[in-house]
Structures are given as C-alpha cells and as structure tokens.
mmCIF file of C-alpha atoms and ligand atoms in Angstrom:
data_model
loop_
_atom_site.group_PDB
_atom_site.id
_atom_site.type_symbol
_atom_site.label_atom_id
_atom_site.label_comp_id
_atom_site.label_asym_id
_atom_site.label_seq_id
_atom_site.Cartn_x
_atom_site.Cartn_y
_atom_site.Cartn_z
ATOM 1 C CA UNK A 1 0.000 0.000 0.000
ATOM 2 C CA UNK A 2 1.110 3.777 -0.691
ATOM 3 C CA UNK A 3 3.851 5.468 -2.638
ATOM 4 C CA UNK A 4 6.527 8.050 -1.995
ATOM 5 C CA UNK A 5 3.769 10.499 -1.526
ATOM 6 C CA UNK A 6 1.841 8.720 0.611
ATOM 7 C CA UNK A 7 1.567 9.167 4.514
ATOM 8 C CA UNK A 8 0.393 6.476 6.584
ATOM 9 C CA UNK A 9 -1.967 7.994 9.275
ATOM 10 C CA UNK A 10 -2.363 5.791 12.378
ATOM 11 C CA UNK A 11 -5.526 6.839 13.752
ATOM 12 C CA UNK A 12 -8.909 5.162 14.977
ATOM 13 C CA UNK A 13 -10.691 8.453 13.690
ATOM 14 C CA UNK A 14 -11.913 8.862 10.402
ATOM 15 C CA UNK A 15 -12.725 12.736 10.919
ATOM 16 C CA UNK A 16 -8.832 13.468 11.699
ATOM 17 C CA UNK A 17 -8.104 11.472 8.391
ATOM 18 C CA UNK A 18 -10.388 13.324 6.102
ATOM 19 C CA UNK A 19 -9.219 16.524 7.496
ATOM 20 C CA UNK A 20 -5.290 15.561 6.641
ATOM 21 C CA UNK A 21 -6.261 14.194 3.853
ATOM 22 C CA UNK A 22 -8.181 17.867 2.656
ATOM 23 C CA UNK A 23 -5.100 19.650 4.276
ATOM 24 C CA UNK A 24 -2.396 18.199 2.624
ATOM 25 C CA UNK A 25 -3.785 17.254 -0.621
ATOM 26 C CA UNK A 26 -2.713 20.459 -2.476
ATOM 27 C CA UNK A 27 0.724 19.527 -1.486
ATOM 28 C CA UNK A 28 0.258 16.414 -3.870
ATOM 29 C CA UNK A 29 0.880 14.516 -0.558
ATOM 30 C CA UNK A 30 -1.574 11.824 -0.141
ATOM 31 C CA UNK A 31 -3.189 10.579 3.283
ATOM 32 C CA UNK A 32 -4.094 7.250 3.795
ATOM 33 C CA UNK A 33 -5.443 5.508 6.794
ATOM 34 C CA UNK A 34 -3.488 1.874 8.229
ATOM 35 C CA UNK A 35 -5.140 -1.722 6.119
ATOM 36 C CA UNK A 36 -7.872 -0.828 9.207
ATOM 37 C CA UNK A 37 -8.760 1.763 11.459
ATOM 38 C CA UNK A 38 -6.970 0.380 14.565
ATOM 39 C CA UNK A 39 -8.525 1.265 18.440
ATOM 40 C CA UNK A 40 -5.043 2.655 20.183
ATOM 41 C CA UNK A 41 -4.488 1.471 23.224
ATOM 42 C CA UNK A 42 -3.549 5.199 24.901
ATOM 43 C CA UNK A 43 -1.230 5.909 27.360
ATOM 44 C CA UNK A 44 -2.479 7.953 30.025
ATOM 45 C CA UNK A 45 0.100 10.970 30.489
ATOM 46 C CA UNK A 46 -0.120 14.583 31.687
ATOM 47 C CA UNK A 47 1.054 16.005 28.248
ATOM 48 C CA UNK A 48 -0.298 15.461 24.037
ATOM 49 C CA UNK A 49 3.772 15.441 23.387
ATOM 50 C CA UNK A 50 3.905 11.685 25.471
ATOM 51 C CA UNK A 51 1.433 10.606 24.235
ATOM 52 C CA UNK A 52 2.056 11.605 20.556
ATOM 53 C CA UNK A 53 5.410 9.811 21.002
ATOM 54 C CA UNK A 54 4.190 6.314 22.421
ATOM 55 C CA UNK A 55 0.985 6.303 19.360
ATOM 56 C CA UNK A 56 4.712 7.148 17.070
ATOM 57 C CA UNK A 57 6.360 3.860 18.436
ATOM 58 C CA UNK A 58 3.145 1.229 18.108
ATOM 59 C CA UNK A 59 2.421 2.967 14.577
ATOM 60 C CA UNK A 60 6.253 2.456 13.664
ATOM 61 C CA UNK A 61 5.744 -1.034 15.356
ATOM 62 C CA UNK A 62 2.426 -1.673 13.142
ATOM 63 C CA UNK A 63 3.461 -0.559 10.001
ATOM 64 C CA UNK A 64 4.471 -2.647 7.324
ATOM 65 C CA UNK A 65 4.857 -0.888 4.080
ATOM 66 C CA UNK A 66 7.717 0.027 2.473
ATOM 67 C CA UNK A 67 8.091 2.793 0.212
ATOM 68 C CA UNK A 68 5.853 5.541 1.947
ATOM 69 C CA UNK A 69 6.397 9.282 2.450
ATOM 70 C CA UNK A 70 6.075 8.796 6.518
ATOM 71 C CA UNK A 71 3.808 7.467 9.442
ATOM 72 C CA UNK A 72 1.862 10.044 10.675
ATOM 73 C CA UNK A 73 0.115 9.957 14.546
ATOM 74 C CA UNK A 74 -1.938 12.118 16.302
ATOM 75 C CA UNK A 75 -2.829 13.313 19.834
ATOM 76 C CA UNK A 76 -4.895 15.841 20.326
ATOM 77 C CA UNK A 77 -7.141 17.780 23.252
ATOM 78 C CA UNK A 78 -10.163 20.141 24.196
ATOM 79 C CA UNK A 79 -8.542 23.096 26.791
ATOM 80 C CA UNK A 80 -11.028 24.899 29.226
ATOM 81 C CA UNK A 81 -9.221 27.886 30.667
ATOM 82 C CA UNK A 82 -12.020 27.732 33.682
ATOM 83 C CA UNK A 83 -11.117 24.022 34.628
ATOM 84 C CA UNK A 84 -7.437 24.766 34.053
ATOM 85 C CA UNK A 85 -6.773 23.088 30.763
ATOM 86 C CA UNK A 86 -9.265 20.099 31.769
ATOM 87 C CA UNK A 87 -10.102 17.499 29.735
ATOM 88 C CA UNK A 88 -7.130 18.418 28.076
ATOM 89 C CA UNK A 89 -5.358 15.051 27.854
ATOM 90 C CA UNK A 90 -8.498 13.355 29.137
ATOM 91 C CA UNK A 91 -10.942 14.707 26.225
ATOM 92 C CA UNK A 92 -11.132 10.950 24.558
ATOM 93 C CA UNK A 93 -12.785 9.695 27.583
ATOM 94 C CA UNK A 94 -14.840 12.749 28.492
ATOM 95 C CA UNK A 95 -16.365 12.716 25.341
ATOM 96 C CA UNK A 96 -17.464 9.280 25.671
ATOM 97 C CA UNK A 97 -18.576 9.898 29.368
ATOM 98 C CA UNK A 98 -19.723 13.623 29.814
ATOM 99 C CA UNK A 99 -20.352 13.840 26.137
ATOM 100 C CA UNK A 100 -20.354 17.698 24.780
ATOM 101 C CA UNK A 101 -23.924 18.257 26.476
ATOM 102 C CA UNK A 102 -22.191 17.724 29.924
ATOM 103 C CA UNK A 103 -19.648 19.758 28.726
ATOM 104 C CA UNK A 104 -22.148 22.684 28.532
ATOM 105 C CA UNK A 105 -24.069 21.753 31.312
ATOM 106 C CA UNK A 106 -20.490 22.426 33.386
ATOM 107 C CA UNK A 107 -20.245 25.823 32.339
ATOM 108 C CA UNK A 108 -23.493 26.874 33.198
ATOM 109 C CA UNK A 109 -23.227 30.350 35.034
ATOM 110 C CA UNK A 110 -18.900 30.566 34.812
ATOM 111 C CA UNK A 111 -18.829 33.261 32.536
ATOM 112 C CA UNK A 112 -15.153 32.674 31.153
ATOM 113 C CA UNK A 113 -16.021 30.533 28.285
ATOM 114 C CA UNK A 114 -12.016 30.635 26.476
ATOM 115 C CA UNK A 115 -11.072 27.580 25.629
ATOM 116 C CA UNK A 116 -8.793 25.999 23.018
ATOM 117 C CA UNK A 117 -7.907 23.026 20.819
ATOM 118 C CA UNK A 118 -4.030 21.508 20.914
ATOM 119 C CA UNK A 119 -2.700 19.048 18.978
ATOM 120 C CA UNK A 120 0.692 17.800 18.772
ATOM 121 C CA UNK A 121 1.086 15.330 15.054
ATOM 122 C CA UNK A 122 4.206 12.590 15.184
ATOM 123 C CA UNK A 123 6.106 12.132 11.678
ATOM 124 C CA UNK A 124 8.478 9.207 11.559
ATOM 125 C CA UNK A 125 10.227 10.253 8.187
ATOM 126 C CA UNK A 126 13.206 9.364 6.980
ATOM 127 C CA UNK A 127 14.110 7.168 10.224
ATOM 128 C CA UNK A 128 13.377 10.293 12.368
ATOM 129 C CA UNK A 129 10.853 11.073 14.561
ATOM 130 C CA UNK A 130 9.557 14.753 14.193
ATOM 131 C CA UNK A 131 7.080 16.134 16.467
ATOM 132 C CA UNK A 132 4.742 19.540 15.669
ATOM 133 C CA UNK A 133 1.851 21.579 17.801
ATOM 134 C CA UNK A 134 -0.805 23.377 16.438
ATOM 135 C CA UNK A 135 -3.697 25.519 18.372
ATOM 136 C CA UNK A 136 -6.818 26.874 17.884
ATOM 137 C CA UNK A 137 -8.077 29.470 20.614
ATOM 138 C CA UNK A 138 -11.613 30.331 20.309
ATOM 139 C CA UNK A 139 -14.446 30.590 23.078
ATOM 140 C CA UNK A 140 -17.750 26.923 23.910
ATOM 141 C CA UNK A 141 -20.773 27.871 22.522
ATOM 142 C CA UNK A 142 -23.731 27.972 25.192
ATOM 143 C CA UNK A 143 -25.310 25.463 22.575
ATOM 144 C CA UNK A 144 -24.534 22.690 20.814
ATOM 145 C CA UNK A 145 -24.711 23.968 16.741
ATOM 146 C CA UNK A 146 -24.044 22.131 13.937
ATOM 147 C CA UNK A 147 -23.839 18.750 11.833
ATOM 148 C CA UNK A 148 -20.206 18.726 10.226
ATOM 149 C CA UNK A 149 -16.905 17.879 11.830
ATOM 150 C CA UNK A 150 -16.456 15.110 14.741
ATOM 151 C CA UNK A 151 -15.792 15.701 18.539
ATOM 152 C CA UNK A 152 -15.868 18.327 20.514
ATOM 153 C CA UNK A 153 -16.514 20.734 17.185
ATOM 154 C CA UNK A 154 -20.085 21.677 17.396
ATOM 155 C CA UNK A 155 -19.249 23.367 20.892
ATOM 156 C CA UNK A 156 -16.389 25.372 19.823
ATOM 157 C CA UNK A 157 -16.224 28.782 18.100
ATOM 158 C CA UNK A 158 -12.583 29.585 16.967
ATOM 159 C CA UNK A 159 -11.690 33.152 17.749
ATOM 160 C CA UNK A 160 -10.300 33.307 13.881
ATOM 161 C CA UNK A 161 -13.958 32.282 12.416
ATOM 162 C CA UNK A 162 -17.021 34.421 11.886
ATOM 163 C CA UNK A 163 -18.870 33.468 14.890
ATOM 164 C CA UNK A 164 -19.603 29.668 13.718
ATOM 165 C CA UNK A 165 -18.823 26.613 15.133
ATOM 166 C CA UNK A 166 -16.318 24.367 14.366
ATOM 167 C CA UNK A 167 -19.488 22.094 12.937
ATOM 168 C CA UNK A 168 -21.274 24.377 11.335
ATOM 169 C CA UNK A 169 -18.186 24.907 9.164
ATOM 170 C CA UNK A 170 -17.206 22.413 6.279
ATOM 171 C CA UNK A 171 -13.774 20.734 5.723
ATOM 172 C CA UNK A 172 -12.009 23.596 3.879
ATOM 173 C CA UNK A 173 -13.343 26.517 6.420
ATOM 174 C CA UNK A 174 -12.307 24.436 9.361
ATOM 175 C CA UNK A 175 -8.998 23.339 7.417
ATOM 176 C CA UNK A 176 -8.085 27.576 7.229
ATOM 177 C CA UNK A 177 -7.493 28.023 10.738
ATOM 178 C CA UNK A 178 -7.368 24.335 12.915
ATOM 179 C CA UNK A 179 -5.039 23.565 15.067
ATOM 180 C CA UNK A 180 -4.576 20.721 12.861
ATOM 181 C CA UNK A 181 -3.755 22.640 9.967
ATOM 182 C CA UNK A 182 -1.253 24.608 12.372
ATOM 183 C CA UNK A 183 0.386 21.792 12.822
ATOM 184 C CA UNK A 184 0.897 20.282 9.648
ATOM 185 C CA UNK A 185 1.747 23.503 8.350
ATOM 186 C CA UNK A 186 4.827 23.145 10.594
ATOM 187 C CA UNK A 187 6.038 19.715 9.420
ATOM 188 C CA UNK A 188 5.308 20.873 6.151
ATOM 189 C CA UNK A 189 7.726 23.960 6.593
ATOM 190 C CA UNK A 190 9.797 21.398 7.690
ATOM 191 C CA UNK A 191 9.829 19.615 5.316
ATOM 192 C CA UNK A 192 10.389 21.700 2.540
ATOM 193 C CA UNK A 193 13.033 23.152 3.986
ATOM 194 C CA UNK A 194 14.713 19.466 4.718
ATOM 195 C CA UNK A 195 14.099 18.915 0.861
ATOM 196 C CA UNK A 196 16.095 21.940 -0.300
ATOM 197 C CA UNK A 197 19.315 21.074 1.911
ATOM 198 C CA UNK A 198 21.980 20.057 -0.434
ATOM 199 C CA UNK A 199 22.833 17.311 1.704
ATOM 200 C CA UNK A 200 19.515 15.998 2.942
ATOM 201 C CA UNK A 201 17.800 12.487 1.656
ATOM 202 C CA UNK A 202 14.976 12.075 3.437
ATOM 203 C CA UNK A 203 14.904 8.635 2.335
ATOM 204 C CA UNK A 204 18.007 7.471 3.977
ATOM 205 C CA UNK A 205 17.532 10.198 7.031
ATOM 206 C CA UNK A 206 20.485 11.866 6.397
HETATM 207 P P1 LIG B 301 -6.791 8.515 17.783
HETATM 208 O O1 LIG B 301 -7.108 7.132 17.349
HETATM 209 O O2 LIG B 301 -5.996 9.292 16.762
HETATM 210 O O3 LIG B 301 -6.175 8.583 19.157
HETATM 211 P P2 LIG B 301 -9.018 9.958 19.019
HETATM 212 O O4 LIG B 301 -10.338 10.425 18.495
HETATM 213 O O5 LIG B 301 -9.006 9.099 20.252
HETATM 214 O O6 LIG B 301 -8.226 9.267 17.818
HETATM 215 P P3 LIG B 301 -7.480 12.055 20.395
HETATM 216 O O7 LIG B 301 -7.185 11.202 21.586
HETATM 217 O O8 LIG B 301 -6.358 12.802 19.778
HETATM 218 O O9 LIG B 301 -8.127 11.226 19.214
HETATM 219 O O10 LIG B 301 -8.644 13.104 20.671
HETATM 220 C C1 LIG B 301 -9.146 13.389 21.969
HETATM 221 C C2 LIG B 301 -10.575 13.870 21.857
HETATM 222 O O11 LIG B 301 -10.602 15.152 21.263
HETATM 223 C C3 LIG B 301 -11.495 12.970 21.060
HETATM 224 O O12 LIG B 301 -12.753 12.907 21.721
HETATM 225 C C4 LIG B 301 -11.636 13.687 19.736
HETATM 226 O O13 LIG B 301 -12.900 13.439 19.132
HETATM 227 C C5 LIG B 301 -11.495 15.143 20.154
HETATM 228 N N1 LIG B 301 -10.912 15.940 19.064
HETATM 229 C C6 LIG B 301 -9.658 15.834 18.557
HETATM 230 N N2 LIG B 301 -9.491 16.681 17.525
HETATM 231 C C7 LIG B 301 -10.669 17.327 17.379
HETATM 232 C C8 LIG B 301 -11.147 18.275 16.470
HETATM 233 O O14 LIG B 301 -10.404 18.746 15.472
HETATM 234 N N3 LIG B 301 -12.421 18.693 16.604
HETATM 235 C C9 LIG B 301 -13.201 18.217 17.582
HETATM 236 N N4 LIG B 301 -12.839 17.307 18.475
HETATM 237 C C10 LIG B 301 -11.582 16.853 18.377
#
C-alpha cells in the first residue's frame, strides 16, 4: 500500500483522516489511513507530546509498508481555561462519558467561556521522529450547533472564524485556521526546507 507520496496515518478516527487528507492534498501529498482503522491502546500521560510519542512507536511497530512518504500519529485535546486546561489530555474519555452536552451543562453560570484546541502530530520520516503543535483558541458555545466535523466541534467557536462553530463549518473553512492545519503547516515547513538542503535524503535520514 502507498507510494513516496503517501503518509500512513495511524488513527482510529476517520474525521482526523479526512481533514489531513483535505489539508495536505494540495501539497500532492496523499493521506491514507493503516489496512484498518486500529482502536489505540492510549497511554495515560499529563502532556499530548507523550502521548504523541508512544501512538509514534506502536504505529512504527504496526506498520508494514515500504516505500511511503512517513507514518503520521496524532494526539490531540479540548482546553477549558475555567477548569485549568481540563479534559485536556483526558478529552477521549470525556467525550465518551460527559459527552459535549455535559460539557455545557459544566459551564453553566462561569462566565469565562475561552477555551482551546491543541494538537501535537508525530512524523516518523526518513528514520526520524519529528514532532509539531498546532492551536486553535476560540471561546464553547452555550449550545450545541451544527452537523459537520467530529468531537468536541459543534461546541467550539474559533476566535479566527465568523462566529460559527467548528461544525457548522465544512472541511475547507475548518482546514483555514485548525489547530490541525497549524500543525501540519509546521512539518510541512519542515519539510520543505529538509528537501532543499543540499545534503539531505529524506529517504536514507540523512
Ligand atoms: P486517535 O485514534 O488518533 O487517538 P481519538 O479520536 O481518540 O483518535 P485524540 O485522543 O487525539 O483522538 O482526541 C481526543 C478527543 O478530542 C477525542 O474525543 C476527539 O474526538 C477530540 N478531538 C480531537 N481533535 C478534534 C477536532 O479537530 N475537533 C473536535 N474534536 C476533536
């Protein structure tokens, strides 16, 4: 499976897949996800960057086609300035628990409503394992609005938007200004850069 322009996204979420798939498409890089969508056993850590790194190893460990671009991992969180950052690390299982209606139901009456979106993507590329952020600030909705997008999206309203949601927004609106596109922007700086180097060979990590 793949090609030399083809990154290998380990991820059990289709929604992050589509979204690097729209975001780097116009790069003529092409995002794929692993034979299946695999349920990652996550670590539970205080911080995305640990967690990025151990989802890096078991995709490195899972992956076994040759020939691709790079393995690509994910490990992202919902920030509430109020709760200090929570669920921040723990926004998987709050999602499942809470759900975004207890979400809401939490912030009933606290009138600081800032909260943000961080993600931290793993690259293994060339042998090497690269690690970028990306953020999206923005303020919860006091509803929940909108069909598109996955997660925590139709509670969030990015300060960089027009006053939607994340959901009410499609793919290419939320792929201006994500903290997903932030952070592939970055590796994709990288990148670039890497590729001009007169001694660089990404292939052979160089
Ligand atoms: P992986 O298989 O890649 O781990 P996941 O959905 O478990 O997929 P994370 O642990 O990175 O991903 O995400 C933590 C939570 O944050 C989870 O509930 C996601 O749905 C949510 N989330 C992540 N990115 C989001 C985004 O862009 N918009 C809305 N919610 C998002």
């Amino acid at each position: 499976m793949g090609d030399e322009n083809t990154i290998l996204f380990f991820t059990s979420n289709k929604g992050k897949i589509a979204e690097a798939k729209a975001i780097l498409k116009p790069y003529g890089i092409n995002v794929e996800p692993f034979d299946s969508l695999i349920e990652i056993n996550e670590i539970q850590s205080a911080n995305l960057e640990d967690v990025a790194a151990d989802k890096l190893t078991k995709a490195i460990a899972n992956n076994h086609s040759r020939n691709i671009l790079a393995v690509m991992v994910e490990d992202a969180g919902f920030f509430i300035d109020e709760f200090e950052g929570f669920p921040g690390v723990y926004s998987s299982y709050v999602h499942k628990t809470l759900g975004i209606n207890g979400v809401l139901r939490s912030l009933v009456g606290i009138e600081n409503r800032c909260a943000s979106f961080r993600c931290v993507i793993g690259m293994h590329i060339g042998r090497r394992n690269l690690f970028f952020t990306g953020e999206c600030k923005g303020t919860v909705s006091s509803e929940v609005r909108g069909k598109n997008g996955f997660g925590y999206d139709p509670i969030f309203i990015p300060n960089e938007g027009d006053g939607r949601t994340f959901a009410e927004m499609n793919l290419e609106e939320k792929g201006q200004i994500s903290h997903r596109t932030k952070a592939i922007d970055a590796f994709k700086a990288h990148f670039d850069e890497f590729k001009q180097s007169p001694t660089s060979n990404h292939r052979n990590g160089s």
